[in-house]
Short mmCIF file of C-alpha atoms and ligand atoms in Angstrom, two decimals:
data_model
loop_
_atom_site.label_atom_id
_atom_site.label_comp_id
_atom_site.label_asym_id
_atom_site.label_seq_id
_atom_site.Cartn_x
_atom_site.Cartn_y
_atom_site.Cartn_z
CA MET A 16 41.06 -139.54 -150.35
CA LYS A 17 41.86 -138.77 -153.98
CA PHE A 18 39.34 -137.18 -156.33
CA PHE A 19 39.22 -138.15 -159.99
CA ILE A 20 36.75 -136.68 -162.46
CA ASP A 21 34.78 -138.99 -164.71
CA THR A 22 34.58 -137.11 -167.99
CA ALA A 23 36.33 -136.68 -171.33
CA ASP A 24 35.20 -133.07 -171.68
CA ILE A 25 38.46 -131.13 -171.81
CA ASP A 26 36.83 -127.79 -170.96
CA GLU A 27 35.31 -129.27 -167.78
CA ILE A 28 38.66 -130.86 -166.93
CA ARG A 29 40.55 -127.57 -167.41
CA ASP A 30 37.98 -125.72 -165.32
CA LEU A 31 38.00 -128.21 -162.45
CA ALA A 32 41.80 -128.61 -162.53
CA GLU A 33 41.95 -124.99 -161.37
CA THR A 34 40.30 -125.98 -158.08
CA GLY A 35 43.50 -127.87 -157.22
CA LEU A 36 41.31 -130.75 -156.04
CA VAL A 37 41.55 -133.05 -159.06
CA ASP A 38 44.01 -135.93 -158.69
CA GLY A 39 43.16 -137.80 -161.88
CA VAL A 40 40.63 -138.44 -164.64
CA THR A 41 38.67 -141.49 -165.73
CA THR A 42 37.15 -141.92 -169.17
CA ASN A 43 35.26 -144.73 -170.82
CA PRO A 44 34.18 -145.39 -174.43
CA SER A 45 30.76 -143.78 -173.81
CA LEU A 46 32.37 -140.57 -172.47
CA ILE A 47 34.81 -140.47 -175.40
CA ALA A 48 31.95 -141.02 -177.89
CA LYS A 49 30.12 -138.06 -176.33
CA THR A 50 32.99 -135.72 -177.28
CA GLY A 51 32.74 -136.67 -180.98
CA ARG A 52 36.54 -136.31 -181.11
CA LYS A 53 39.49 -138.59 -181.83
CA PHE A 54 40.18 -140.84 -178.82
CA THR A 55 43.98 -140.58 -178.75
CA GLU A 56 43.90 -136.79 -179.18
CA VAL A 57 41.44 -136.35 -176.31
CA VAL A 58 43.52 -138.57 -174.02
CA ALA A 59 46.71 -136.69 -174.92
CA GLU A 60 45.05 -133.35 -174.12
CA ILE A 61 43.74 -134.59 -170.78
CA CYS A 62 47.16 -136.00 -169.86
CA ALA A 63 48.75 -132.62 -170.55
CA VAL A 64 46.33 -130.87 -168.17
CA ILE A 65 46.27 -133.41 -165.33
CA ASP A 66 49.41 -134.74 -163.62
CA GLY A 67 47.73 -137.77 -162.06
CA PRO A 68 46.47 -140.96 -163.68
CA VAL A 69 44.19 -140.66 -166.73
CA SER A 70 42.25 -143.83 -167.47
CA ALA A 71 41.76 -144.71 -171.13
CA GLU A 72 39.79 -147.86 -171.92
CA VAL A 73 40.62 -150.59 -174.43
CA THR A 74 37.85 -151.89 -176.71
CA ALA A 75 39.29 -155.24 -177.83
CA LEU A 76 37.70 -158.26 -176.17
CA ASP A 77 40.61 -160.71 -176.33
CA ALA A 78 43.74 -160.45 -174.18
CA PRO A 79 46.27 -160.06 -177.06
CA GLY A 80 44.10 -157.32 -178.58
CA MET A 81 43.75 -155.53 -175.23
CA ILE A 82 47.50 -155.74 -174.65
CA ASN A 83 48.20 -154.23 -178.09
CA GLU A 84 45.69 -151.42 -177.53
CA GLY A 85 47.00 -150.89 -174.00
CA ARG A 86 50.58 -150.54 -175.26
CA LYS A 87 49.43 -147.98 -177.81
CA LEU A 88 47.46 -145.99 -175.20
CA ARG A 89 50.37 -146.16 -172.80
CA GLN A 90 52.59 -144.45 -175.39
CA ILE A 91 50.39 -141.34 -175.30
CA ALA A 92 51.78 -140.20 -171.92
CA ASP A 93 53.39 -141.55 -168.76
CA ASN A 94 50.25 -140.90 -166.72
CA VAL A 95 47.93 -143.05 -168.85
CA ALA A 96 46.25 -145.85 -166.88
CA VAL A 97 44.96 -148.53 -169.23
CA LYS A 98 41.40 -149.52 -168.40
CA VAL A 99 40.39 -153.12 -169.06
CA PRO A 100 37.06 -154.84 -168.35
CA LEU A 101 36.71 -157.35 -165.53
CA THR A 102 36.66 -160.43 -167.77
CA PRO A 103 39.04 -163.39 -167.92
CA ASP A 104 40.78 -161.80 -170.92
CA GLY A 105 40.78 -158.40 -169.23
CA LEU A 106 42.57 -159.85 -166.22
CA LYS A 107 45.12 -161.62 -168.42
CA ALA A 108 45.79 -158.29 -170.12
CA CYS A 109 45.98 -156.63 -166.68
CA LYS A 110 48.66 -159.05 -165.55
CA ALA A 111 50.70 -158.61 -168.75
CA LEU A 112 50.46 -154.81 -168.87
CA SER A 113 51.15 -154.45 -165.13
CA ALA A 114 54.30 -156.56 -165.60
CA GLU A 115 55.42 -153.90 -168.11
CA ASP A 116 54.94 -151.23 -165.40
CA THR A 117 51.76 -149.90 -166.97
CA MET A 118 49.07 -148.74 -164.53
CA VAL A 119 45.93 -150.79 -165.13
CA ASN A 120 42.43 -149.87 -164.01
CA VAL A 121 40.12 -152.90 -163.97
CA THR A 122 36.64 -151.61 -164.63
CA LEU A 123 33.05 -152.86 -164.49
CA CYS A 124 33.55 -154.48 -161.08
CA PHE A 125 30.27 -155.44 -159.41
CA SER A 126 31.27 -158.00 -156.78
CA ALA A 127 33.85 -158.59 -154.05
CA ALA A 128 34.93 -161.79 -155.81
CA GLN A 129 35.74 -159.78 -158.93
CA ALA A 130 37.68 -157.25 -156.84
CA ILE A 131 39.82 -160.07 -155.38
CA LEU A 132 40.63 -161.21 -158.92
CA ALA A 133 41.62 -157.67 -159.94
CA ALA A 134 44.01 -157.40 -156.97
CA LYS A 135 45.53 -160.79 -157.74
CA ALA A 136 46.03 -159.71 -161.36
CA GLY A 137 48.14 -156.78 -160.12
CA ALA A 138 45.74 -153.96 -161.03
CA ALA A 139 46.79 -150.48 -159.94
CA PHE A 140 43.07 -149.63 -159.58
CA VAL A 141 39.79 -151.51 -159.36
CA SER A 142 36.60 -149.66 -160.29
CA PRO A 143 33.47 -150.87 -158.48
CA PHE A 144 30.40 -149.16 -159.99
CA VAL A 145 28.26 -148.11 -157.03
CA GLY A 146 25.57 -146.13 -158.89
CA ARG A 147 24.80 -148.87 -161.38
CA LEU A 148 24.44 -151.37 -158.52
CA ASP A 149 22.08 -149.01 -156.68
CA ASP A 150 20.15 -148.53 -159.94
CA ILE A 151 19.19 -152.22 -159.99
CA GLY A 152 18.24 -152.30 -156.30
CA GLY A 153 21.67 -153.43 -155.07
CA ASP A 154 23.83 -151.76 -152.43
CA GLY A 155 26.87 -150.13 -154.00
CA MET A 156 28.33 -148.98 -150.69
CA ALA A 157 28.06 -152.46 -149.16
CA LEU A 158 30.29 -153.62 -152.01
CA ILE A 159 32.85 -150.90 -151.17
CA ALA A 160 32.79 -151.93 -147.50
CA ASP A 161 33.44 -155.55 -148.50
CA ILE A 162 36.34 -154.68 -150.78
CA VAL A 163 37.95 -152.36 -148.20
CA GLU A 164 37.70 -155.09 -145.54
CA ILE A 165 39.11 -157.79 -147.82
CA TYR A 166 42.00 -155.73 -149.21
CA ASP A 167 42.93 -154.68 -145.66
CA ASN A 168 43.52 -158.36 -144.85
CA TYR A 169 46.37 -158.71 -147.36
CA ALA A 170 49.46 -156.49 -147.50
CA ALA A 171 50.16 -157.90 -150.98
CA PHE A 172 46.92 -156.40 -152.32
CA THR A 173 48.13 -152.96 -153.33
CA THR A 174 45.27 -152.23 -155.74
CA GLU A 175 43.59 -148.90 -155.02
CA ILE A 176 39.80 -148.88 -154.69
CA LEU A 177 38.49 -146.36 -157.21
CA VAL A 178 34.82 -145.87 -156.43
CA ALA A 179 33.08 -145.27 -159.77
CA SER A 180 29.60 -144.59 -161.10
CA ILE A 181 29.12 -141.99 -158.38
CA ARG A 182 25.81 -140.17 -158.62
CA HIS A 183 25.74 -137.72 -155.68
CA PRO A 184 27.69 -136.36 -152.67
CA MET A 185 26.44 -139.10 -150.31
CA HIS A 186 28.32 -141.65 -152.41
CA VAL A 187 31.51 -139.61 -151.93
CA ILE A 188 30.93 -139.19 -148.18
CA GLU A 189 30.21 -142.89 -147.67
CA ALA A 190 33.21 -143.92 -149.78
CA ALA A 191 35.41 -141.64 -147.63
CA ARG A 192 33.89 -143.00 -144.42
CA LEU A 193 34.77 -146.51 -145.55
CA GLY A 194 38.34 -145.52 -146.43
CA ALA A 195 38.18 -146.05 -150.19
CA HIS A 196 41.29 -144.60 -151.82
CA ILE A 197 39.68 -142.70 -154.70
CA ALA A 198 36.27 -141.40 -155.78
CA THR A 199 35.74 -140.68 -159.46
CA MET A 200 32.74 -138.48 -160.07
CA PRO A 201 31.07 -136.52 -162.84
CA PRO A 202 31.91 -132.79 -162.78
CA ALA A 203 28.42 -131.94 -161.50
CA ALA A 204 28.85 -134.23 -158.47
CA LEU A 205 32.18 -132.62 -157.60
CA ARG A 206 30.61 -129.14 -157.79
CA GLN A 207 27.73 -130.34 -155.58
CA LEU A 208 30.24 -131.12 -152.82
CA TYR A 209 30.70 -127.38 -152.23
CA ASP A 210 27.02 -126.69 -151.79
CA HIS A 211 25.17 -125.99 -148.57
CA PRO A 212 22.28 -123.50 -148.27
CA LEU A 213 23.50 -122.33 -144.85
CA THR A 214 26.85 -121.39 -146.38
CA ASP A 215 25.10 -119.14 -148.92
CA LYS A 216 22.72 -117.74 -146.32
CA GLY A 217 25.48 -117.13 -143.78
CA LEU A 218 27.71 -115.41 -146.32
CA ALA A 219 24.88 -113.13 -147.48
CA ALA A 220 24.17 -112.11 -143.85
CA PHE A 221 27.87 -111.46 -143.11
CA LEU A 222 28.22 -109.29 -146.20
CA ASP A 223 25.04 -107.32 -145.44
CA ASP A 224 26.34 -106.51 -141.95
CA TRP A 225 29.78 -105.67 -143.30
CA ALA A 226 28.34 -103.26 -145.87
CA LYS A 227 26.67 -101.34 -143.01
CA THR A 228 30.11 -100.58 -141.51
CA GLY A 229 31.22 -98.75 -144.67
CA GLN A 230 34.70 -100.26 -144.24
CA SER A 231 37.08 -101.84 -146.75
CA ILE A 232 39.78 -104.28 -145.63
CA LEU A 233 42.22 -103.06 -148.27
CA GLU A 234 41.74 -99.41 -147.35
CA SER A 235 42.06 -99.81 -143.59
O1 G3P B 6 33.61 -144.34 -165.89
C1 G3P B 6 33.01 -145.41 -165.21
C2 G3P B 6 31.80 -145.04 -164.37
O2 G3P B 6 32.12 -144.03 -163.47
C3 G3P B 6 30.55 -144.82 -165.15
O3 G3P B 6 29.54 -144.22 -164.41
O4 G3P B 6 27.43 -142.95 -164.32
O5 G3P B 6 27.98 -144.26 -166.39
O6 G3P B 6 27.35 -145.41 -164.27
P1 G3P B 6 28.00 -144.22 -164.86
#
């Protein structure tokens, strides 16, 4: 399973890149707005830090506008994935940009039917938003299970399932259990994956006992 981080905060990205566990980054207009910085500059910086795909989202609503914006974003770096919304125009833009060998991430996916359309449009990635579905009383993970099952039926569907809108480690665990290709998560959720109180407790006990021996590994 690949891990992407869902942020446009370059300091967070640099910090987490050092873990060696980050395979890509996803951004959206809200995350870019939060930085207060110039969109293209932020994307260029992220692309220089991360080798894997970096999603940058278009803001036009019509297909020709999305294609133009997508071509401009694509020029920033080879690892830019152009993010388009799951609308009829977004899927037209997906088809056109994919035909130009641009990676396209189709975002704001909330149903299996929409995920089928994204695969048929040649998307490199489809982003089902599990947290936002859960927020309205839906079942985000049931959607992931449906998409995994459907895509597995067709060798021609090469779109990777990029589980988005992740809120907590259980979303990551369930996505992995279901065989989703990628989980994109906020930095805090990735850091939470390390945590277990028994790890901290066990380590403290080991170190207490070790201190009693008076030994040092490097001096033995
Ligand atoms: O970047 C897309 C998605 O991950 C957004 O998540 O937390 O705003 O629902 P969230």
